[in-house]
Tab-separated table of C-alpha atoms in Angstrom:
chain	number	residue	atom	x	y	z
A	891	UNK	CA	0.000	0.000	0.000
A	892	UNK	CA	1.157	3.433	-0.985
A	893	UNK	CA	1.970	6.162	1.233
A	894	UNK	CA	-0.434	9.341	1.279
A	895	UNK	CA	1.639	12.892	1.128
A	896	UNK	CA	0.590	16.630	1.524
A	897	UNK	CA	1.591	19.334	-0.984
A	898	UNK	CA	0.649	22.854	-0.125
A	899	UNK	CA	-0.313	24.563	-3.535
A	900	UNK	CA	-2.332	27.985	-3.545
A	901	UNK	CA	-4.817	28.421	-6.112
A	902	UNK	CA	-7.598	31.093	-5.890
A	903	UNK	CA	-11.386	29.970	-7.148
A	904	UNK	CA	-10.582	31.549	-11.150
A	905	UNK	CA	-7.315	29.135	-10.782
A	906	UNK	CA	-9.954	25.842	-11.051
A	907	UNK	CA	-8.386	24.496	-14.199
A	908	UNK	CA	-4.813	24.939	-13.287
A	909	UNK	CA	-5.851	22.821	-9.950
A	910	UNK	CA	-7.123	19.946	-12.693
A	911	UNK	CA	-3.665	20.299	-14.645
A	912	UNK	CA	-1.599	20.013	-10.966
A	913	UNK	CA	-4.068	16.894	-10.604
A	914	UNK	CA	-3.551	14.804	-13.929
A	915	UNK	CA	0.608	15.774	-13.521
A	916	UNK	CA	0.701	14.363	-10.201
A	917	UNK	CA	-1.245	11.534	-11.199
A	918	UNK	CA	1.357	10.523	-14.039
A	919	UNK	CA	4.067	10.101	-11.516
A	920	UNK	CA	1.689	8.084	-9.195
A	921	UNK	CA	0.137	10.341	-6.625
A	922	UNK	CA	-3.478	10.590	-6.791
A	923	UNK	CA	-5.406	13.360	-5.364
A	924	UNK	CA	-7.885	11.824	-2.238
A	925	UNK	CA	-8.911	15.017	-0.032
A	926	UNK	CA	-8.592	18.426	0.016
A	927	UNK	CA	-7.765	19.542	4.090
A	928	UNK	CA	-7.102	23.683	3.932
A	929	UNK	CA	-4.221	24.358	3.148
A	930	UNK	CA	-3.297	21.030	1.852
A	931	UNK	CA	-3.754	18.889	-1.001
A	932	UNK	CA	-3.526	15.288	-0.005
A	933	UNK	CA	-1.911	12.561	-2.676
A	934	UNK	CA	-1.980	8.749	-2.510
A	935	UNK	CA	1.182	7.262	-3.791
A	936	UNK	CA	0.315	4.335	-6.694
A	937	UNK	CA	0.920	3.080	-9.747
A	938	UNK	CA	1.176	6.533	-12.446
A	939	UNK	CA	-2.403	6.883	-14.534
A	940	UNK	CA	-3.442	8.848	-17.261
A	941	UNK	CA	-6.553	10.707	-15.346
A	942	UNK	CA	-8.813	13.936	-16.467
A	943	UNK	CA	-9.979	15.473	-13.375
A	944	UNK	CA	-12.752	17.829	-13.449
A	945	UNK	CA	-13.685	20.362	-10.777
A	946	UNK	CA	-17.369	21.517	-10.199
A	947	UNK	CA	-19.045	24.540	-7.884
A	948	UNK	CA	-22.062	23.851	-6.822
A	949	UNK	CA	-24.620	25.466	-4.375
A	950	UNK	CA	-26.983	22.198	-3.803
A	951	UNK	CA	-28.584	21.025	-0.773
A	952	UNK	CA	-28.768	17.452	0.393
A	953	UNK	CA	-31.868	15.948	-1.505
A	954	UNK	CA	-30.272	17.124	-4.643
A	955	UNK	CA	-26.690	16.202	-3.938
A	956	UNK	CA	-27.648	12.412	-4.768
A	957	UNK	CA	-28.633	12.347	-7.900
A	958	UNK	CA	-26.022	15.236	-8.985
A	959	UNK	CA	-23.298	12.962	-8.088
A	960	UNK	CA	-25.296	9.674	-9.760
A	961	UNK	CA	-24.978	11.706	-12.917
A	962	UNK	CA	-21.658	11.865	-12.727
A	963	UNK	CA	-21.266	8.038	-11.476
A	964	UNK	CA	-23.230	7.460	-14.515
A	965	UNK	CA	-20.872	9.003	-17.073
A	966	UNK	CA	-18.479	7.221	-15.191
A	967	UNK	CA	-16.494	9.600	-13.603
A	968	UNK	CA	-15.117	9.088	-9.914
A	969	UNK	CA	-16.097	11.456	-7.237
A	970	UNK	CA	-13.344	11.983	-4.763
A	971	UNK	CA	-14.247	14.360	-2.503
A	972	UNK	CA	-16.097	17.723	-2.034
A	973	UNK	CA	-14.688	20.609	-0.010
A	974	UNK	CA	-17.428	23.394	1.426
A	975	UNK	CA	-16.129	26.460	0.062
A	976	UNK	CA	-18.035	30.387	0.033
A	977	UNK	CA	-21.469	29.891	-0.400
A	978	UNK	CA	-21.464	26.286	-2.372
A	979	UNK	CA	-19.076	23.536	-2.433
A	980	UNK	CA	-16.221	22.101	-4.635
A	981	UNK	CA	-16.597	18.699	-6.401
A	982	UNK	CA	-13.552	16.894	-7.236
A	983	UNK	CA	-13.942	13.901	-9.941
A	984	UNK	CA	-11.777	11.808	-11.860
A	985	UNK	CA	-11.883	9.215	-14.883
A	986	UNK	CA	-9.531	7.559	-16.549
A	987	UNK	CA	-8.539	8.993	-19.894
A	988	UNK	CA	-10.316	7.606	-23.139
A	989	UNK	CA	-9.888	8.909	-26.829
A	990	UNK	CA	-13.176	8.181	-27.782
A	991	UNK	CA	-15.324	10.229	-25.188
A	992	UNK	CA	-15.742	13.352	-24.088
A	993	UNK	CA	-13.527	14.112	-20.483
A	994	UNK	CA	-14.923	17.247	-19.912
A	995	UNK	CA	-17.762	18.215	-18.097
A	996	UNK	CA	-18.184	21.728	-19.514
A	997	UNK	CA	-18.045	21.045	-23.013
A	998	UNK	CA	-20.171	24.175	-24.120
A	999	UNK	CA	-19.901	27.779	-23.579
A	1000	UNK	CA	-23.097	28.735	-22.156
A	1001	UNK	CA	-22.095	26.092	-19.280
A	1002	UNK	CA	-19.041	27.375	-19.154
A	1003	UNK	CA	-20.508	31.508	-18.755
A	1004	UNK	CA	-22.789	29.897	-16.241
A	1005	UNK	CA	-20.299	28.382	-13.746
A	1006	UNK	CA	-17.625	30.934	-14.343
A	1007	UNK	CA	-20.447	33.687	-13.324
A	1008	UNK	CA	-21.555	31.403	-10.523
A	1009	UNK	CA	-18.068	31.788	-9.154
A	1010	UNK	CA	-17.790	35.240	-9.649
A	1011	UNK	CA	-21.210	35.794	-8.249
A	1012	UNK	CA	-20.885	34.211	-5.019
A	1013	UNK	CA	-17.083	35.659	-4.452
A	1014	UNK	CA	-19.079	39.186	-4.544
A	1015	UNK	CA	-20.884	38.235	-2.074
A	1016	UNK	CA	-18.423	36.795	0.353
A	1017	UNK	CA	-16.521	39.939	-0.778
A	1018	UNK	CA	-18.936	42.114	0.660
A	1019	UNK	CA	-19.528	40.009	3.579
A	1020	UNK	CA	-15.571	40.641	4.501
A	1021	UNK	CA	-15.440	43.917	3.914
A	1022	UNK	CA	-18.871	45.009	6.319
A	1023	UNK	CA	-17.492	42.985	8.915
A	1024	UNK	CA	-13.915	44.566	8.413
A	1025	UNK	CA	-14.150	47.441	7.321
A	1026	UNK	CA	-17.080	48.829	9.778
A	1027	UNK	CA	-15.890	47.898	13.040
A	1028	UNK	CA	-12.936	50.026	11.524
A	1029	UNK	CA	-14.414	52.910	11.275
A	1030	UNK	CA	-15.591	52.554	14.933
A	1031	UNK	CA	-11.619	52.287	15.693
A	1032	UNK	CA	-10.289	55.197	14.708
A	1033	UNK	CA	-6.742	55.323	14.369
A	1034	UNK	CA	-5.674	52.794	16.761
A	1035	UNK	CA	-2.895	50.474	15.459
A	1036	UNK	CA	-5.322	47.855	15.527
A	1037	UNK	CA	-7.224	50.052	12.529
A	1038	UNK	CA	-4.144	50.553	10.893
A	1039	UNK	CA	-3.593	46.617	10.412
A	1040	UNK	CA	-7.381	45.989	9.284
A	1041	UNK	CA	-6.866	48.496	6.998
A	1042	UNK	CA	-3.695	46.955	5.389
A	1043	UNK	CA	-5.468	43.454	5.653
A	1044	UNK	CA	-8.393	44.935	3.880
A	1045	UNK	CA	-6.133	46.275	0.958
A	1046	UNK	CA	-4.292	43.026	0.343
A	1047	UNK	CA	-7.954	40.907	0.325
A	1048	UNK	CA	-9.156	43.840	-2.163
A	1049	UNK	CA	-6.325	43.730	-4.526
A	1050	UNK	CA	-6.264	39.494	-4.446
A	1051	UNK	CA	-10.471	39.958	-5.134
A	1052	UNK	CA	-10.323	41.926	-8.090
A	1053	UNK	CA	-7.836	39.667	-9.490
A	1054	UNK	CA	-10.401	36.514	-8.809
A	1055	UNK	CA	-13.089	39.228	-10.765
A	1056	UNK	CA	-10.918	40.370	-13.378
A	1057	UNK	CA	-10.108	36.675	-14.456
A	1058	UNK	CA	-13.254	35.577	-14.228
A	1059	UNK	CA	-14.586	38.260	-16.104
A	1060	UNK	CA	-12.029	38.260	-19.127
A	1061	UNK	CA	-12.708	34.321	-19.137
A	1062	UNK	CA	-16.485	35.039	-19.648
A	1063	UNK	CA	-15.880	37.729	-22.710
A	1064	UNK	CA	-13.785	35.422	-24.416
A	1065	UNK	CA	-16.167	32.455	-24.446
A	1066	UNK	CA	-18.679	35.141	-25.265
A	1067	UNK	CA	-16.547	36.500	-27.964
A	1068	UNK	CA	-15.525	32.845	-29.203
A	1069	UNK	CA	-19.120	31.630	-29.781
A	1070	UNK	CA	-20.022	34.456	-32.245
């Protein structure tokens, strides 16, 4: 039985596919992603495969979870673990790679516009969430040192959320752009 190791690799939510790439490379030297534990990605050490991995966000609730991940089962893809993330959770699934099917689960643009500005959509929100309970009790502070450092913290989770927007957002016009 192989060993299980941790690799600590940021990605931010409009870094999805690059996660997937990180996936299938590990995979080809044998370590296959089994859990996601913040910050940590957890590998099992086995024999090197040729996997697609595939990474959805969904907002579902239990009665619907079932048959979301039977659909996938069905199409037979691998589900290997979900992580509860802003608002909805991250699916993680795998399947072995074929030449003659399809091993993507966003084939189409308008699925592809749809999840990107479901990301981007419930970012805003958590966005907003941060900076009311930041930013407010800030005011209320004055210019303590303690108000200086929420302000600084405030700055660097502003300038790392626009990126997330930005990306998202240029990912969404091209598609757009790309299916006239």
């Amino acid at each position: 039985m192989g060993r299980t190791i941790k690799k600590f690799r940021p990605y931010t939510v409009d870094q999805f596919e690059e996660e997937q790439q990180y996936f299938e490379e590990m995979s080809s030297k044998g370590f296959h992603f089994v859990k996601y534990k913040f910050p940590f990605y957890h590998f099992h050490q086995g024999e090197p495969g040729d996997y697609q991995y595939q990474i959805d966000f969904q907002n579902l609730d239990d009665s619907n979870k079932e048959s979301y991940l039977q659909l996938f089962k069905d199409d037979g893809w691998e589900f290997i673990v979900e992580y509860g993330g802003v608002y909805g959770t991250w699916f993680y699934f795998r399947k072995p790679k074929s030449a003659d099917e399809s091993l993507r689960i966003f084939t189409d643009t308008d699925s592809k516009v749809e999840l990107y500005g479901k990301i981007r959509r419930n970012w805003a929100f958590y966005f907003i969430f941060l900076f009311l309970v930041t930013m407010v009790p800030n005011f209320l502070l004055g210019d303590s040192f303690t108000s200086i450092l929420l302000y600084v913290m405030w700055l660097i989770i502003a300038v790392i959320y626009a990126k997330i927007t930005l990306r998202l957002t240029f990912k969404i016009r091209d598609l757009r752009r790309s299916d006239i």
